Amino acid sequence: MLQELFTPSVQHALELVGIFVFAISGALLAVRKNFDVFGMAVLAEVTALGGGLLRDLIIGAVPPAAFTDLGYFVTPLVATGLVFFLHPHVERIQVAVNVFDAAGLGLFCVTGTTKAYEYGLGLTASATLGLATAVGGGVLRDVLANEVPSLLRWDRDLYAVPAMVGATMVVLCIRFEVLSPFTSGLAVVTAFVLRLLAMRFHWRAPRAWNRRSEMSEQEHKATA
């Protein structure tokens, strides 16, 4: 069994914080789409729990943690209630929400990777599921809201790449038998900082080689 990144109680608390922030982003998108309160709750739950649920089903960790820990299920509902009544105020602190979202991204890509490896997956598959844990909920959220998933859009700052870096660091540490709370924490911080830098400097992945830039914005608007 791999060493825990934190004590179980601390890790559980951090995961609930990450779930809460992811749920906030889902509920805010529902508000922008003019969904009712049920639609807000659905998007909040899917955003917060979708990645971990997908991971647990693939690795056979059933029933998934989302259904065995009441806190995991209730936290997105609390976020929904907060956004339902206070969404104008939440929108005004979007920068803070994005910072916590980046922290959740870093945490979940690492914990997702380690859990997948503990259930017997290889290094590459574990890193892939670590990435899915971190970004899967956001993809499901965007699909349900009839949006092109954010991590596929050229006009969005890097999101999946920081999670990929964090997950890759974990599997390299496993490969060379140096995984510890310190190296795991370093992977979390690396993914977190990369995401913050991407938001600060608007880092984006390159598009197709020799693509005519003057066509890009018009084509994107036409297909949005």
PDB file of C-alpha atoms in Angstrom:
ATOM      1  CA  MET A   1       0.000   0.000   0.000  1.00  0.00           C
ATOM      2  CA  LEU A   2       1.332   3.412  -0.957  1.00  0.00           C
ATOM      3  CA  GLN A   3       1.922   5.981   1.763  1.00  0.00           C
ATOM      4  CA  GLU A   4      -0.874   8.413   2.343  1.00  0.00           C
ATOM      5  CA  LEU A   5      -0.313  11.970   1.210  1.00  0.00           C
ATOM      6  CA  PHE A   6      -1.872  13.230   4.441  1.00  0.00           C
ATOM      7  CA  THR A   7      -3.536  11.626   7.429  1.00  0.00           C
ATOM      8  CA  PRO A   8      -6.946  10.187   6.475  1.00  0.00           C
ATOM      9  CA  SER A   9      -8.863  12.938   8.282  1.00  0.00           C
ATOM     10  CA  VAL A  10      -6.840  15.747   6.696  1.00  0.00           C
ATOM     11  CA  GLN A  11      -7.046  14.170   3.236  1.00  0.00           C
ATOM     12  CA  HIS A  12     -10.804  13.731   3.608  1.00  0.00           C
ATOM     13  CA  ALA A  13     -11.199  17.376   4.592  1.00  0.00           C
ATOM     14  CA  LEU A  14      -9.111  18.522   1.620  1.00  0.00           C
ATOM     15  CA  GLU A  15     -11.141  16.347  -0.741  1.00  0.00           C
ATOM     16  CA  LEU A  16     -14.364  17.884   0.564  1.00  0.00           C
ATOM     17  CA  VAL A  17     -12.938  21.353  -0.071  1.00  0.00           C
ATOM     18  CA  GLY A  18     -12.018  20.327  -3.612  1.00  0.00           C
ATOM     19  CA  ILE A  19     -15.466  18.819  -4.154  1.00  0.00           C
ATOM     20  CA  PHE A  20     -17.096  22.006  -2.850  1.00  0.00           C
ATOM     21  CA  VAL A  21     -15.150  24.253  -5.222  1.00  0.00           C
ATOM     22  CA  PHE A  22     -15.761  22.010  -8.223  1.00  0.00           C
ATOM     23  CA  ALA A  23     -19.455  21.997  -7.320  1.00  0.00           C
ATOM     24  CA  ILE A  24     -19.451  25.808  -7.192  1.00  0.00           C
ATOM     25  CA  SER A  25     -18.196  25.925 -10.783  1.00  0.00           C
ATOM     26  CA  GLY A  26     -20.921  23.521 -11.885  1.00  0.00           C
ATOM     27  CA  ALA A  27     -23.670  25.467 -10.157  1.00  0.00           C
ATOM     28  CA  LEU A  28     -22.409  28.767 -11.583  1.00  0.00           C
ATOM     29  CA  LEU A  29     -22.520  27.365 -15.106  1.00  0.00           C
ATOM     30  CA  ALA A  30     -26.108  26.260 -14.452  1.00  0.00           C
ATOM     31  CA  VAL A  31     -26.989  29.824 -13.391  1.00  0.00           C
ATOM     32  CA  ARG A  32     -25.443  31.205 -16.588  1.00  0.00           C
ATOM     33  CA  LYS A  33     -27.483  28.664 -18.561  1.00  0.00           C
ATOM     34  CA  ASN A  34     -30.650  29.712 -16.707  1.00  0.00           C
ATOM     35  CA  PHE A  35     -31.200  26.217 -15.244  1.00  0.00           C
ATOM     36  CA  ASP A  36     -33.600  25.725 -12.346  1.00  0.00           C
ATOM     37  CA  VAL A  37     -32.450  24.638  -8.889  1.00  0.00           C
ATOM     38  CA  PHE A  38     -32.612  20.944  -9.827  1.00  0.00           C
ATOM     39  CA  GLY A  39     -30.429  21.559 -12.860  1.00  0.00           C
ATOM     40  CA  MET A  40     -28.008  23.479 -10.653  1.00  0.00           C
ATOM     41  CA  ALA A  41     -27.788  20.556  -8.234  1.00  0.00           C
ATOM     42  CA  VAL A  42     -27.240  18.060 -11.050  1.00  0.00           C
ATOM     43  CA  LEU A  43     -24.399  20.073 -12.575  1.00  0.00           C
ATOM     44  CA  ALA A  44     -22.859  20.636  -9.144  1.00  0.00           C
ATOM     45  CA  GLU A  45     -22.942  16.908  -8.304  1.00  0.00           C
ATOM     46  CA  VAL A  46     -21.629  15.852 -11.707  1.00  0.00           C
ATOM     47  CA  THR A  47     -18.806  18.395 -11.691  1.00  0.00           C
ATOM     48  CA  ALA A  48     -17.713  17.540  -8.179  1.00  0.00           C
ATOM     49  CA  LEU A  49     -18.029  13.750  -8.263  1.00  0.00           C
ATOM     50  CA  GLY A  50     -17.950  12.731 -11.929  1.00  0.00           C
ATOM     51  CA  GLY A  51     -14.197  12.225 -12.235  1.00  0.00           C
ATOM     52  CA  GLY A  52     -13.864  10.179  -9.065  1.00  0.00           C
ATOM     53  CA  LEU A  53     -16.963   8.156  -9.903  1.00  0.00           C
ATOM     54  CA  LEU A  54     -15.558   7.296 -13.330  1.00  0.00           C
ATOM     55  CA  ARG A  55     -12.229   6.277 -11.787  1.00  0.00           C
ATOM     56  CA  ASP A  56     -13.820   4.067  -9.128  1.00  0.00           C
ATOM     57  CA  LEU A  57     -16.025   2.273 -11.654  1.00  0.00           C
ATOM     58  CA  ILE A  58     -13.056   1.557 -13.918  1.00  0.00           C
ATOM     59  CA  ILE A  59     -10.799   0.222 -11.161  1.00  0.00           C
ATOM     60  CA  GLY A  60     -13.604  -1.759  -9.514  1.00  0.00           C
ATOM     61  CA  ALA A  61     -13.735   0.263  -6.284  1.00  0.00           C
ATOM     62  CA  VAL A  62     -17.449  -0.361  -5.824  1.00  0.00           C
ATOM     63  CA  PRO A  63     -19.631   0.991  -4.506  1.00  0.00           C
ATOM     64  CA  PRO A  64     -17.846   4.225  -5.434  1.00  0.00           C
ATOM     65  CA  ALA A  65     -16.817   6.602  -2.666  1.00  0.00           C
ATOM     66  CA  ALA A  66     -19.417   9.095  -3.929  1.00  0.00           C
ATOM     67  CA  PHE A  67     -22.115   6.663  -2.736  1.00  0.00           C
ATOM     68  CA  THR A  68     -20.526   5.471   0.500  1.00  0.00           C
ATOM     69  CA  ASP A  69     -19.509   8.817   2.018  1.00  0.00           C
ATOM     70  CA  LEU A  70     -22.479  11.058   2.753  1.00  0.00           C
ATOM     71  CA  GLY A  71     -20.209  14.096   2.890  1.00  0.00           C
ATOM     72  CA  TYR A  72     -19.252  13.629  -0.759  1.00  0.00           C
ATOM     73  CA  PHE A  73     -22.907  13.722  -1.806  1.00  0.00           C
ATOM     74  CA  VAL A  74     -24.080  16.499   0.519  1.00  0.00           C
ATOM     75  CA  THR A  75     -21.214  18.937  -0.127  1.00  0.00           C
ATOM     76  CA  PRO A  76     -22.290  19.719  -3.727  1.00  0.00           C
ATOM     77  CA  LEU A  77     -25.830  20.327  -2.460  1.00  0.00           C
ATOM     78  CA  VAL A  78     -24.477  22.863   0.033  1.00  0.00           C
ATOM     79  CA  ALA A  79     -22.578  24.538  -2.809  1.00  0.00           C
ATOM     80  CA  THR A  80     -25.784  24.590  -4.851  1.00  0.00           C
ATOM     81  CA  GLY A  81     -27.674  26.320  -2.048  1.00  0.00           C
ATOM     82  CA  LEU A  82     -24.929  28.893  -1.695  1.00  0.00           C
ATOM     83  CA  VAL A  83     -24.893  29.690  -5.407  1.00  0.00           C
ATOM     84  CA  PHE A  84     -28.710  29.682  -5.599  1.00  0.00           C
ATOM     85  CA  PHE A  85     -28.988  32.538  -3.108  1.00  0.00           C
ATOM     86  CA  LEU A  86     -25.637  34.308  -3.483  1.00  0.00           C
ATOM     87  CA  HIS A  87     -24.543  33.767  -7.083  1.00  0.00           C
ATOM     88  CA  PRO A  88     -23.937  37.497  -7.802  1.00  0.00           C
ATOM     89  CA  HIS A  89     -21.524  37.601  -4.862  1.00  0.00           C
ATOM     90  CA  VAL A  90     -19.893  34.294  -5.818  1.00  0.00           C
ATOM     91  CA  GLU A  91     -19.341  35.607  -9.338  1.00  0.00           C
ATOM     92  CA  ARG A  92     -17.473  38.569  -7.864  1.00  0.00           C
ATOM     93  CA  ILE A  93     -14.983  36.273  -6.120  1.00  0.00           C
ATOM     94  CA  GLN A  94     -14.412  34.166  -9.223  1.00  0.00           C
ATOM     95  CA  VAL A  95     -10.649  34.650  -8.946  1.00  0.00           C
ATOM     96  CA  ALA A  96     -10.639  33.060  -5.495  1.00  0.00           C
ATOM     97  CA  VAL A  97     -12.856  30.243  -6.757  1.00  0.00           C
ATOM     98  CA  ASN A  98     -10.394  29.637  -9.598  1.00  0.00           C
ATOM     99  CA  VAL A  99      -7.493  29.446  -7.153  1.00  0.00           C
ATOM    100  CA  PHE A 100      -9.262  26.820  -5.052  1.00  0.00           C
ATOM    101  CA  ASP A 101     -10.276  25.002  -8.226  1.00  0.00           C
ATOM    102  CA  ALA A 102      -6.588  24.836  -9.197  1.00  0.00           C
ATOM    103  CA  ALA A 103      -5.789  23.403  -5.771  1.00  0.00           C
ATOM    104  CA  GLY A 104      -8.503  20.774  -6.220  1.00  0.00           C
ATOM    105  CA  LEU A 105      -7.099  19.934  -9.642  1.00  0.00           C
ATOM    106  CA  GLY A 106      -3.662  19.330  -8.149  1.00  0.00           C
ATOM    107  CA  LEU A 107      -4.980  17.258  -5.263  1.00  0.00           C
ATOM    108  CA  PHE A 108      -7.287  15.059  -7.328  1.00  0.00           C
ATOM    109  CA  CYS A 109      -4.786  14.280 -10.084  1.00  0.00           C
ATOM    110  CA  VAL A 110      -2.413  12.948  -7.416  1.00  0.00           C
ATOM    111  CA  THR A 111      -4.913  11.048  -5.262  1.00  0.00           C
ATOM    112  CA  GLY A 112      -6.602   9.651  -8.378  1.00  0.00           C
ATOM    113  CA  THR A 113      -3.303   8.342  -9.712  1.00  0.00           C
ATOM    114  CA  THR A 114      -2.247   6.734  -6.433  1.00  0.00           C
ATOM    115  CA  LYS A 115      -5.647   5.088  -5.917  1.00  0.00           C
ATOM    116  CA  ALA A 116      -5.634   3.645  -9.437  1.00  0.00           C
ATOM    117  CA  TYR A 117      -2.157   2.201  -8.875  1.00  0.00           C
ATOM    118  CA  GLU A 118      -3.168   0.716  -5.534  1.00  0.00           C
ATOM    119  CA  TYR A 119      -5.943  -1.158  -7.354  1.00  0.00           C
ATOM    120  CA  GLY A 120      -3.440  -2.847  -9.651  1.00  0.00           C
ATOM    121  CA  LEU A 121      -3.297  -0.655 -12.747  1.00  0.00           C
ATOM    122  CA  GLY A 122      -0.036   0.014 -14.562  1.00  0.00           C
ATOM    123  CA  LEU A 123       1.764   3.318 -14.463  1.00  0.00           C
ATOM    124  CA  THR A 124       0.374   4.730 -17.705  1.00  0.00           C
ATOM    125  CA  ALA A 125      -3.184   3.686 -16.899  1.00  0.00           C
ATOM    126  CA  SER A 126      -2.856   5.088 -13.374  1.00  0.00           C
ATOM    127  CA  ALA A 127      -1.710   8.469 -14.679  1.00  0.00           C
ATOM    128  CA  THR A 128      -4.564   8.481 -17.179  1.00  0.00           C
ATOM    129  CA  LEU A 129      -7.101   7.837 -14.440  1.00  0.00           C
ATOM    130  CA  GLY A 130      -5.460  10.497 -12.289  1.00  0.00           C
ATOM    131  CA  LEU A 131      -6.089  12.954 -15.106  1.00  0.00           C
ATOM    132  CA  ALA A 132      -9.658  11.676 -15.496  1.00  0.00           C
ATOM    133  CA  THR A 133     -10.260  12.137 -11.774  1.00  0.00           C
ATOM    134  CA  ALA A 134      -9.164  15.760 -11.963  1.00  0.00           C
ATOM    135  CA  VAL A 135     -10.935  16.845 -15.168  1.00  0.00           C
ATOM    136  CA  GLY A 136     -13.664  14.264 -15.792  1.00  0.00           C
ATOM    137  CA  GLY A 137     -16.330  16.080 -13.804  1.00  0.00           C
ATOM    138  CA  GLY A 138     -15.758  19.287 -15.746  1.00  0.00           C
ATOM    139  CA  VAL A 139     -16.097  17.445 -19.042  1.00  0.00           C
ATOM    140  CA  LEU A 140     -19.385  15.861 -17.973  1.00  0.00           C
ATOM    141  CA  ARG A 141     -20.617  19.253 -16.734  1.00  0.00           C
ATOM    142  CA  ASP A 142     -19.933  20.915 -20.066  1.00  0.00           C
ATOM    143  CA  VAL A 143     -21.526  18.084 -22.056  1.00  0.00           C
ATOM    144  CA  LEU A 144     -24.710  18.225 -19.955  1.00  0.00           C
ATOM    145  CA  ALA A 145     -24.800  22.002 -20.385  1.00  0.00           C
ATOM    146  CA  ASN A 146     -24.419  21.630 -24.173  1.00  0.00           C
ATOM    147  CA  GLU A 147     -20.991  23.280 -24.154  1.00  0.00           C
ATOM    148  CA  VAL A 148     -17.769  22.262 -25.855  1.00  0.00           C
ATOM    149  CA  PRO A 149     -15.711  20.871 -22.933  1.00  0.00           C
ATOM    150  CA  SER A 150     -13.359  23.555 -21.663  1.00  0.00           C
ATOM    151  CA  LEU A 151     -10.249  21.410 -21.903  1.00  0.00           C
ATOM    152  CA  LEU A 152     -10.889  20.949 -25.659  1.00  0.00           C
ATOM    153  CA  ARG A 153     -11.224  24.645 -26.430  1.00  0.00           C
ATOM    154  CA  TRP A 154      -8.247  26.561 -27.819  1.00  0.00           C
ATOM    155  CA  ASP A 155      -9.394  29.812 -26.207  1.00  0.00           C
ATOM    156  CA  ARG A 156      -9.139  28.484 -22.632  1.00  0.00           C
ATOM    157  CA  ASP A 157      -6.052  28.516 -20.429  1.00  0.00           C
ATOM    158  CA  LEU A 158      -4.287  25.202 -19.874  1.00  0.00           C
ATOM    159  CA  TYR A 159      -6.266  22.968 -17.535  1.00  0.00           C
ATOM    160  CA  ALA A 160      -5.611  19.331 -18.368  1.00  0.00           C
ATOM    161  CA  VAL A 161      -1.870  19.819 -18.911  1.00  0.00           C
ATOM    162  CA  PRO A 162      -1.115  20.765 -15.268  1.00  0.00           C
ATOM    163  CA  ALA A 163      -3.066  17.701 -14.143  1.00  0.00           C
ATOM    164  CA  MET A 164      -1.120  15.547 -16.611  1.00  0.00           C
ATOM    165  CA  VAL A 165       2.141  16.885 -15.197  1.00  0.00           C
ATOM    166  CA  GLY A 166       1.067  16.134 -11.631  1.00  0.00           C
ATOM    167  CA  ALA A 167      -0.070  12.606 -12.502  1.00  0.00           C
ATOM    168  CA  THR A 168       3.137  11.950 -14.439  1.00  0.00           C
ATOM    169  CA  MET A 169       5.240  13.066 -11.490  1.00  0.00           C
ATOM    170  CA  VAL A 170       3.413  10.570  -9.281  1.00  0.00           C
ATOM    171  CA  VAL A 171       3.964   7.591 -11.581  1.00  0.00           C
ATOM    172  CA  LEU A 172       7.635   8.518 -12.017  1.00  0.00           C
ATOM    173  CA  CYS A 173       7.972   8.575  -8.236  1.00  0.00           C
ATOM    174  CA  ILE A 174       6.316   5.153  -8.084  1.00  0.00           C
ATOM    175  CA  ARG A 175       8.596   3.842 -10.828  1.00  0.00           C
ATOM    176  CA  PHE A 176      11.742   4.924  -8.991  1.00  0.00           C
ATOM    177  CA  GLU A 177      10.322   3.997  -5.571  1.00  0.00           C
ATOM    178  CA  VAL A 178      10.515   7.489  -4.135  1.00  0.00           C
ATOM    179  CA  LEU A 179       6.814   8.155  -3.618  1.00  0.00           C
ATOM    180  CA  SER A 180       6.300   9.719  -0.199  1.00  0.00           C
ATOM    181  CA  PRO A 181       4.144  12.399   1.391  1.00  0.00           C
ATOM    182  CA  PHE A 182       6.800  14.921   0.379  1.00  0.00           C
ATOM    183  CA  THR A 183       7.042  13.902  -3.296  1.00  0.00           C
ATOM    184  CA  SER A 184       3.267  13.529  -3.525  1.00  0.00           C
ATOM    185  CA  GLY A 185       2.854  16.990  -2.056  1.00  0.00           C
ATOM    186  CA  LEU A 186       5.391  18.297  -4.549  1.00  0.00           C
ATOM    187  CA  ALA A 187       3.288  16.871  -7.394  1.00  0.00           C
ATOM    188  CA  VAL A 188       0.176  18.565  -5.990  1.00  0.00           C
ATOM    189  CA  VAL A 189       1.966  21.898  -5.690  1.00  0.00           C
ATOM    190  CA  THR A 190       3.458  21.594  -9.179  1.00  0.00           C
ATOM    191  CA  ALA A 191       0.072  21.009 -10.804  1.00  0.00           C
ATOM    192  CA  PHE A 192      -1.441  23.800  -8.711  1.00  0.00           C
ATOM    193  CA  VAL A 193       1.265  26.331  -9.611  1.00  0.00           C
ATOM    194  CA  LEU A 194       1.204  25.407 -13.304  1.00  0.00           C
ATOM    195  CA  ARG A 195      -2.540  25.993 -13.392  1.00  0.00           C
ATOM    196  CA  LEU A 196      -2.145  29.361 -11.642  1.00  0.00           C
ATOM    197  CA  LEU A 197       0.581  30.392 -14.087  1.00  0.00           C
ATOM    198  CA  ALA A 198      -1.587  29.309 -17.015  1.00  0.00           C
ATOM    199  CA  MET A 199      -4.403  31.525 -15.744  1.00  0.00           C
ATOM    200  CA  ARG A 200      -2.060  34.424 -15.020  1.00  0.00           C
ATOM    201  CA  PHE A 201      -0.235  34.381 -18.352  1.00  0.00           C
ATOM    202  CA  HIS A 202      -3.002  32.788 -20.474  1.00  0.00           C
ATOM    203  CA  TRP A 203      -0.939  29.805 -21.523  1.00  0.00           C
ATOM    204  CA  ARG A 204      -2.713  27.733 -24.158  1.00  0.00           C
ATOM    205  CA  ALA A 205      -1.920  24.604 -26.096  1.00  0.00           C
ATOM    206  CA  PRO A 206      -0.832  25.055 -29.729  1.00  0.00           C
ATOM    207  CA  ARG A 207      -3.288  24.414 -32.523  1.00  0.00           C
ATOM    208  CA  ALA A 208      -2.724  22.711 -35.870  1.00  0.00           C
ATOM    209  CA  TRP A 209       0.498  23.687 -37.641  1.00  0.00           C
ATOM    210  CA  ASN A 210       0.158  26.471 -40.221  1.00  0.00           C
ATOM    211  CA  ARG A 211      -3.475  27.067 -39.353  1.00  0.00           C
ATOM    212  CA  ARG A 212      -4.540  30.464 -40.695  1.00  0.00           C
ATOM    213  CA  SER A 213      -4.999  32.583 -37.571  1.00  0.00           C
ATOM    214  CA  GLU A 214      -7.355  35.049 -39.227  1.00  0.00           C
ATOM    215  CA  MET A 215      -9.934  32.273 -39.628  1.00  0.00           C
ATOM    216  CA  SER A 216      -9.730  30.940 -36.107  1.00  0.00           C
ATOM    217  CA  GLU A 217     -11.898  33.345 -34.166  1.00  0.00           C
ATOM    218  CA  GLN A 218     -14.670  33.483 -36.775  1.00  0.00           C
ATOM    219  CA  GLU A 219     -14.794  29.690 -37.049  1.00  0.00           C
ATOM    220  CA  HIS A 220     -14.853  29.317 -33.284  1.00  0.00           C
ATOM    221  CA  LYS A 221     -17.760  31.758 -32.945  1.00  0.00           C
ATOM    222  CA  ALA A 222     -19.635  29.996 -35.715  1.00  0.00           C
ATOM    223  CA  THR A 223     -19.360  26.619 -33.988  1.00  0.00           C
ATOM    224  CA  ALA A 224     -19.812  27.818 -30.400  1.00  0.00           C
TER     225      ALA A 224
END
